[in-house]
Amino acid sequence: MSTLTEPPHTTAVTKAKDKILCETCGDQLELDHPGIQCVQGHHYCTDCSANIVRLFFSEPQQNIPLRCQKCCIELIPNVFERQLTEEQLGIYIDHILVFSFAEGFLLENERLDHCPFCTNAVIRNINAAHIFYCDHPECGKVSCLICRKACPKFEVDYATDELIAEMEKHFKCVELADDKRELDRYVELGQKVP
């Protein structure tokens, strides 16, 4: 009986450094990049992280709690907070306090509306108008809660054609928001169909 013994094969294992890519733009990132990263390992470069910050401040009530844009897992707050300037951090903390405080008080038929120009927030009926009159003494602006832009403020009972035309744009915002809400509802129902 003859046995043929061959020398054992050795395979050189070369471990290539895993690439970290931004989930939004695809840029390659360093392992210790300063952008946002979620607990599932999704990373965002500093430019895309700045866009996430802008998204938060455009609609804070829609973006609390903060979530990863890819997997929707809640972000660790200080991962987001390190992206903020000192001024933004103060506004962010105000928003978090208002929303966490109001969370326990909102009834089923209520919503929390807040001014896009300051930290003032008010609990209102869910069917209330989408025009917000800020009663904060340092703000006092009138804004559209849909597009988050300033609306003309009518000082007297008489309005110019320009003011009326500007206000009519915001009525269109409400129509579009209602259409979007209806479309989202149908998409959600469609996803439940087996």
PDB file of C-alpha atoms in Angstrom:
ATOM      1  CA  MET A   1       0.000   0.000   0.000  1.00  0.00           C
ATOM      2  CA  SER A   2       1.532   3.196  -1.056  1.00  0.00           C
ATOM      3  CA  THR A   3       0.532   6.526   0.260  1.00  0.00           C
ATOM      4  CA  LEU A   4       1.300   9.631  -1.554  1.00  0.00           C
ATOM      5  CA  THR A   5       1.666  12.565   0.692  1.00  0.00           C
ATOM      6  CA  GLU A   6       1.545  15.967  -0.802  1.00  0.00           C
ATOM      7  CA  PRO A   7       2.817  18.996   0.958  1.00  0.00           C
ATOM      8  CA  PRO A   8      -0.030  20.969   2.491  1.00  0.00           C
ATOM      9  CA  HIS A   9      -1.293  23.855   0.425  1.00  0.00           C
ATOM     10  CA  THR A  10      -0.994  27.190   2.059  1.00  0.00           C
ATOM     11  CA  THR A  11      -3.212  29.992   1.008  1.00  0.00           C
ATOM     12  CA  ALA A  12      -2.127  33.457   1.789  1.00  0.00           C
ATOM     13  CA  VAL A  13      -5.042  35.309   3.268  1.00  0.00           C
ATOM     14  CA  THR A  14      -4.861  38.931   2.291  1.00  0.00           C
ATOM     15  CA  LYS A  15      -7.374  40.933   4.180  1.00  0.00           C
ATOM     16  CA  ALA A  16      -8.338  43.910   2.099  1.00  0.00           C
ATOM     17  CA  LYS A  17      -9.451  46.864   4.108  1.00  0.00           C
ATOM     18  CA  ASP A  18     -13.217  47.113   3.905  1.00  0.00           C
ATOM     19  CA  LYS A  19     -14.362  50.209   2.124  1.00  0.00           C
ATOM     20  CA  ILE A  20     -16.765  52.486   3.926  1.00  0.00           C
ATOM     21  CA  LEU A  21     -19.060  54.274   1.515  1.00  0.00           C
ATOM     22  CA  CYS A  22     -21.525  57.093   2.085  1.00  0.00           C
ATOM     23  CA  GLU A  23     -25.045  55.660   1.808  1.00  0.00           C
ATOM     24  CA  THR A  24     -26.276  58.707  -0.087  1.00  0.00           C
ATOM     25  CA  CYS A  25     -23.575  59.801  -2.522  1.00  0.00           C
ATOM     26  CA  GLY A  26     -21.292  56.741  -2.555  1.00  0.00           C
ATOM     27  CA  ASP A  27     -18.095  58.609  -1.626  1.00  0.00           C
ATOM     28  CA  GLN A  28     -15.432  56.540   0.100  1.00  0.00           C
ATOM     29  CA  LEU A  29     -14.998  57.472   3.768  1.00  0.00           C
ATOM     30  CA  GLU A  30     -12.253  57.001   6.321  1.00  0.00           C
ATOM     31  CA  LEU A  31     -12.861  54.589   9.178  1.00  0.00           C
ATOM     32  CA  ASP A  32     -13.018  57.479  11.663  1.00  0.00           C
ATOM     33  CA  HIS A  33     -14.955  59.930   9.482  1.00  0.00           C
ATOM     34  CA  PRO A  34     -16.833  62.729  11.320  1.00  0.00           C
ATOM     35  CA  GLY A  35     -20.175  62.193   9.548  1.00  0.00           C
ATOM     36  CA  ILE A  36     -23.304  60.468  10.806  1.00  0.00           C
ATOM     37  CA  GLN A  37     -23.278  56.692  11.246  1.00  0.00           C
ATOM     38  CA  CYS A  38     -26.063  54.461  12.519  1.00  0.00           C
ATOM     39  CA  VAL A  39     -25.856  51.363  14.697  1.00  0.00           C
ATOM     40  CA  GLN A  40     -26.492  49.161  11.630  1.00  0.00           C
ATOM     41  CA  GLY A  41     -23.288  50.445  10.015  1.00  0.00           C
ATOM     42  CA  HIS A  42     -24.742  52.929   7.533  1.00  0.00           C
ATOM     43  CA  HIS A  43     -22.411  55.895   7.062  1.00  0.00           C
ATOM     44  CA  TYR A  44     -22.938  59.403   5.688  1.00  0.00           C
ATOM     45  CA  CYS A  45     -20.208  61.839   4.610  1.00  0.00           C
ATOM     46  CA  THR A  46     -20.091  65.323   6.130  1.00  0.00           C
ATOM     47  CA  ASP A  47     -21.893  66.898   3.151  1.00  0.00           C
ATOM     48  CA  CYS A  48     -24.729  64.364   3.282  1.00  0.00           C
ATOM     49  CA  SER A  49     -24.778  64.675   7.091  1.00  0.00           C
ATOM     50  CA  ALA A  50     -25.265  68.436   6.636  1.00  0.00           C
ATOM     51  CA  ASN A  51     -28.238  67.647   4.379  1.00  0.00           C
ATOM     52  CA  ILE A  52     -29.682  65.406   7.105  1.00  0.00           C
ATOM     53  CA  VAL A  53     -29.288  68.306   9.554  1.00  0.00           C
ATOM     54  CA  ARG A  54     -31.141  70.610   7.126  1.00  0.00           C
ATOM     55  CA  LEU A  55     -33.849  67.967   6.747  1.00  0.00           C
ATOM     56  CA  PHE A  56     -34.286  67.836  10.511  1.00  0.00           C
ATOM     57  CA  PHE A  57     -34.611  71.610  10.846  1.00  0.00           C
ATOM     58  CA  SER A  58     -37.041  71.835   7.918  1.00  0.00           C
ATOM     59  CA  GLU A  59     -39.542  69.529   9.656  1.00  0.00           C
ATOM     60  CA  PRO A  60     -38.498  68.682  13.203  1.00  0.00           C
ATOM     61  CA  GLN A  61     -41.867  67.180  14.106  1.00  0.00           C
ATOM     62  CA  GLN A  62     -41.499  64.650  11.261  1.00  0.00           C
ATOM     63  CA  ASN A  63     -37.899  63.791  12.150  1.00  0.00           C
ATOM     64  CA  ILE A  64     -38.111  63.132  15.885  1.00  0.00           C
ATOM     65  CA  PRO A  65     -36.880  60.631  16.870  1.00  0.00           C
ATOM     66  CA  LEU A  66     -33.906  60.964  14.554  1.00  0.00           C
ATOM     67  CA  ARG A  67     -33.587  57.958  12.259  1.00  0.00           C
ATOM     68  CA  CYS A  68     -31.101  56.592   9.752  1.00  0.00           C
ATOM     69  CA  GLN A  69     -32.155  57.564   6.235  1.00  0.00           C
ATOM     70  CA  LYS A  70     -31.549  54.019   4.966  1.00  0.00           C
ATOM     71  CA  CYS A  71     -32.788  51.587   7.638  1.00  0.00           C
ATOM     72  CA  CYS A  72     -34.956  53.932   9.760  1.00  0.00           C
ATOM     73  CA  ILE A  73     -33.298  52.727  12.983  1.00  0.00           C
ATOM     74  CA  GLU A  74     -33.159  55.447  15.620  1.00  0.00           C
ATOM     75  CA  LEU A  75     -29.839  57.325  15.656  1.00  0.00           C
ATOM     76  CA  ILE A  76     -27.824  57.773  18.811  1.00  0.00           C
ATOM     77  CA  PRO A  77     -28.475  61.458  19.651  1.00  0.00           C
ATOM     78  CA  ASN A  78     -24.840  62.522  20.119  1.00  0.00           C
ATOM     79  CA  VAL A  79     -23.958  61.129  16.651  1.00  0.00           C
ATOM     80  CA  PHE A  80     -26.371  63.713  15.244  1.00  0.00           C
ATOM     81  CA  GLU A  81     -25.522  66.435  17.768  1.00  0.00           C
ATOM     82  CA  ARG A  82     -21.841  66.488  16.787  1.00  0.00           C
ATOM     83  CA  GLN A  83     -22.919  67.686  13.314  1.00  0.00           C
ATOM     84  CA  LEU A  84     -24.561  70.824  14.724  1.00  0.00           C
ATOM     85  CA  THR A  85     -23.181  74.299  15.193  1.00  0.00           C
ATOM     86  CA  GLU A  86     -23.530  75.870  18.629  1.00  0.00           C
ATOM     87  CA  GLU A  87     -26.587  77.853  17.504  1.00  0.00           C
ATOM     88  CA  GLN A  88     -28.193  74.789  15.888  1.00  0.00           C
ATOM     89  CA  LEU A  89     -27.541  72.740  19.019  1.00  0.00           C
ATOM     90  CA  GLY A  90     -29.522  75.230  21.137  1.00  0.00           C
ATOM     91  CA  ILE A  91     -32.459  75.129  18.720  1.00  0.00           C
ATOM     92  CA  TYR A  92     -32.234  71.325  18.511  1.00  0.00           C
ATOM     93  CA  ILE A  93     -32.362  70.965  22.306  1.00  0.00           C
ATOM     94  CA  ASP A  94     -35.379  73.298  22.429  1.00  0.00           C
ATOM     95  CA  HIS A  95     -37.166  71.159  19.808  1.00  0.00           C
ATOM     96  CA  ILE A  96     -36.353  67.918  21.617  1.00  0.00           C
ATOM     97  CA  LEU A  97     -37.641  69.324  24.910  1.00  0.00           C
ATOM     98  CA  VAL A  98     -40.866  70.601  23.345  1.00  0.00           C
ATOM     99  CA  PHE A  99     -41.588  67.369  21.496  1.00  0.00           C
ATOM    100  CA  SER A 100     -40.718  65.061  24.370  1.00  0.00           C
ATOM    101  CA  PHE A 101     -42.843  67.176  26.725  1.00  0.00           C
ATOM    102  CA  ALA A 102     -45.811  67.290  24.332  1.00  0.00           C
ATOM    103  CA  GLU A 103     -45.613  63.592  23.458  1.00  0.00           C
ATOM    104  CA  GLY A 104     -47.407  62.595  26.653  1.00  0.00           C
ATOM    105  CA  PHE A 105     -50.080  65.270  26.307  1.00  0.00           C
ATOM    106  CA  LEU A 106     -51.223  64.912  22.691  1.00  0.00           C
ATOM    107  CA  LEU A 107     -54.638  63.369  22.259  1.00  0.00           C
ATOM    108  CA  GLU A 108     -55.632  61.367  19.195  1.00  0.00           C
ATOM    109  CA  ASN A 109     -57.245  64.396  17.531  1.00  0.00           C
ATOM    110  CA  GLU A 110     -54.386  66.820  18.267  1.00  0.00           C
ATOM    111  CA  ARG A 111     -51.107  67.722  16.622  1.00  0.00           C
ATOM    112  CA  LEU A 112     -48.085  69.741  17.647  1.00  0.00           C
ATOM    113  CA  ASP A 113     -47.458  72.698  15.337  1.00  0.00           C
ATOM    114  CA  HIS A 114     -44.329  74.746  15.650  1.00  0.00           C
ATOM    115  CA  CYS A 115     -43.059  77.927  14.087  1.00  0.00           C
ATOM    116  CA  PRO A 116     -40.402  77.354  11.396  1.00  0.00           C
ATOM    117  CA  PHE A 117     -38.661  80.573  12.451  1.00  0.00           C
ATOM    118  CA  CYS A 118     -38.350  80.043  16.208  1.00  0.00           C
ATOM    119  CA  THR A 119     -38.853  77.345  18.825  1.00  0.00           C
ATOM    120  CA  ASN A 120     -42.465  78.234  19.656  1.00  0.00           C
ATOM    121  CA  ALA A 121     -44.823  75.245  19.509  1.00  0.00           C
ATOM    122  CA  VAL A 122     -48.559  74.910  20.102  1.00  0.00           C
ATOM    123  CA  ILE A 123     -50.861  71.909  20.483  1.00  0.00           C
ATOM    124  CA  ARG A 124     -53.797  72.304  18.085  1.00  0.00           C
ATOM    125  CA  ASN A 125     -56.654  70.269  16.675  1.00  0.00           C
ATOM    126  CA  ILE A 126     -55.560  67.903  13.929  1.00  0.00           C
ATOM    127  CA  ASN A 127     -57.938  69.650  11.497  1.00  0.00           C
ATOM    128  CA  ALA A 128     -56.741  73.174  12.322  1.00  0.00           C
ATOM    129  CA  ALA A 129     -55.633  75.456   9.496  1.00  0.00           C
ATOM    130  CA  HIS A 130     -52.118  75.026   8.166  1.00  0.00           C
ATOM    131  CA  ILE A 131     -51.367  78.717   8.589  1.00  0.00           C
ATOM    132  CA  PHE A 132     -49.462  79.314  11.809  1.00  0.00           C
ATOM    133  CA  TYR A 133     -49.607  82.627  13.674  1.00  0.00           C
ATOM    134  CA  CYS A 134     -46.613  82.652  16.002  1.00  0.00           C
ATOM    135  CA  ASP A 135     -47.388  84.314  19.315  1.00  0.00           C
ATOM    136  CA  HIS A 136     -43.780  84.355  20.499  1.00  0.00           C
ATOM    137  CA  PRO A 137     -42.956  87.990  21.411  1.00  0.00           C
ATOM    138  CA  GLU A 138     -39.633  87.985  19.526  1.00  0.00           C
ATOM    139  CA  CYS A 139     -41.025  86.318  16.389  1.00  0.00           C
ATOM    140  CA  GLY A 140     -44.680  87.044  15.587  1.00  0.00           C
ATOM    141  CA  LYS A 141     -44.399  85.673  12.032  1.00  0.00           C
ATOM    142  CA  VAL A 142     -47.170  84.078  10.025  1.00  0.00           C
ATOM    143  CA  SER A 143     -46.087  80.915   8.222  1.00  0.00           C
ATOM    144  CA  CYS A 144     -47.351  78.022   6.139  1.00  0.00           C
ATOM    145  CA  LEU A 145     -46.926  74.744   8.016  1.00  0.00           C
ATOM    146  CA  ILE A 146     -46.647  72.827   4.736  1.00  0.00           C
ATOM    147  CA  CYS A 147     -43.884  74.639   2.829  1.00  0.00           C
ATOM    148  CA  ARG A 148     -42.460  76.194   6.046  1.00  0.00           C
ATOM    149  CA  LYS A 149     -42.190  79.649   4.436  1.00  0.00           C
ATOM    150  CA  ALA A 150     -43.391  83.009   5.686  1.00  0.00           C
ATOM    151  CA  CYS A 151     -46.868  84.121   4.678  1.00  0.00           C
ATOM    152  CA  PRO A 152     -47.876  87.718   4.187  1.00  0.00           C
ATOM    153  CA  LYS A 153     -49.133  89.330   7.349  1.00  0.00           C
ATOM    154  CA  PHE A 154     -52.244  91.406   6.834  1.00  0.00           C
ATOM    155  CA  GLU A 155     -51.970  94.491   9.006  1.00  0.00           C
ATOM    156  CA  VAL A 156     -55.310  95.923   7.949  1.00  0.00           C
ATOM    157  CA  ASP A 157     -58.486  94.550   6.411  1.00  0.00           C
ATOM    158  CA  TYR A 158     -57.357  95.641   2.957  1.00  0.00           C
ATOM    159  CA  ALA A 159     -54.856  93.469   1.040  1.00  0.00           C
ATOM    160  CA  THR A 160     -53.038  94.210  -2.183  1.00  0.00           C
ATOM    161  CA  ASP A 161     -53.228  91.892  -5.174  1.00  0.00           C
ATOM    162  CA  GLU A 162     -49.636  90.772  -4.521  1.00  0.00           C
ATOM    163  CA  LEU A 163     -50.455  89.746  -0.943  1.00  0.00           C
ATOM    164  CA  ILE A 164     -53.549  87.862  -2.069  1.00  0.00           C
ATOM    165  CA  ALA A 165     -51.594  86.067  -4.824  1.00  0.00           C
ATOM    166  CA  GLU A 166     -48.904  85.085  -2.307  1.00  0.00           C
ATOM    167  CA  MET A 167     -51.486  83.773   0.140  1.00  0.00           C
ATOM    168  CA  GLU A 168     -53.218  81.747  -2.593  1.00  0.00           C
ATOM    169  CA  LYS A 169     -49.926  79.892  -3.158  1.00  0.00           C
ATOM    170  CA  HIS A 170     -50.140  78.628   0.401  1.00  0.00           C
ATOM    171  CA  PHE A 171     -53.695  77.397  -0.132  1.00  0.00           C
ATOM    172  CA  LYS A 172     -52.226  75.320  -2.981  1.00  0.00           C
ATOM    173  CA  CYS A 173     -49.701  73.927  -0.449  1.00  0.00           C
ATOM    174  CA  VAL A 174     -52.588  72.587   1.614  1.00  0.00           C
ATOM    175  CA  GLU A 175     -54.211  70.960  -1.433  1.00  0.00           C
ATOM    176  CA  LEU A 176     -50.919  69.295  -2.386  1.00  0.00           C
ATOM    177  CA  ALA A 177     -50.336  68.130   1.196  1.00  0.00           C
ATOM    178  CA  ASP A 178     -53.814  66.578   1.291  1.00  0.00           C
ATOM    179  CA  ASP A 179     -53.131  64.825  -2.028  1.00  0.00           C
ATOM    180  CA  LYS A 180     -49.791  63.544  -0.719  1.00  0.00           C
ATOM    181  CA  ARG A 181     -51.372  62.272   2.495  1.00  0.00           C
ATOM    182  CA  GLU A 182     -54.007  60.409   0.461  1.00  0.00           C
ATOM    183  CA  LEU A 183     -51.362  58.941  -1.857  1.00  0.00           C
ATOM    184  CA  ASP A 184     -49.243  57.840   1.122  1.00  0.00           C
ATOM    185  CA  ARG A 185     -52.294  56.174   2.649  1.00  0.00           C
ATOM    186  CA  TYR A 186     -52.932  54.184  -0.540  1.00  0.00           C
ATOM    187  CA  VAL A 187     -49.266  53.206  -0.837  1.00  0.00           C
ATOM    188  CA  GLU A 188     -49.338  51.973   2.756  1.00  0.00           C
ATOM    189  CA  LEU A 189     -52.521  49.991   2.102  1.00  0.00           C
ATOM    190  CA  GLY A 190     -50.961  48.545  -1.058  1.00  0.00           C
ATOM    191  CA  GLN A 191     -47.940  47.350   0.897  1.00  0.00           C
ATOM    192  CA  LYS A 192     -50.220  45.359   3.207  1.00  0.00           C
ATOM    193  CA  VAL A 193     -51.723  43.369   0.330  1.00  0.00           C
ATOM    194  CA  PRO A 194     -50.161  39.878   0.158  1.00  0.00           C
TER     195      PRO A 194
END
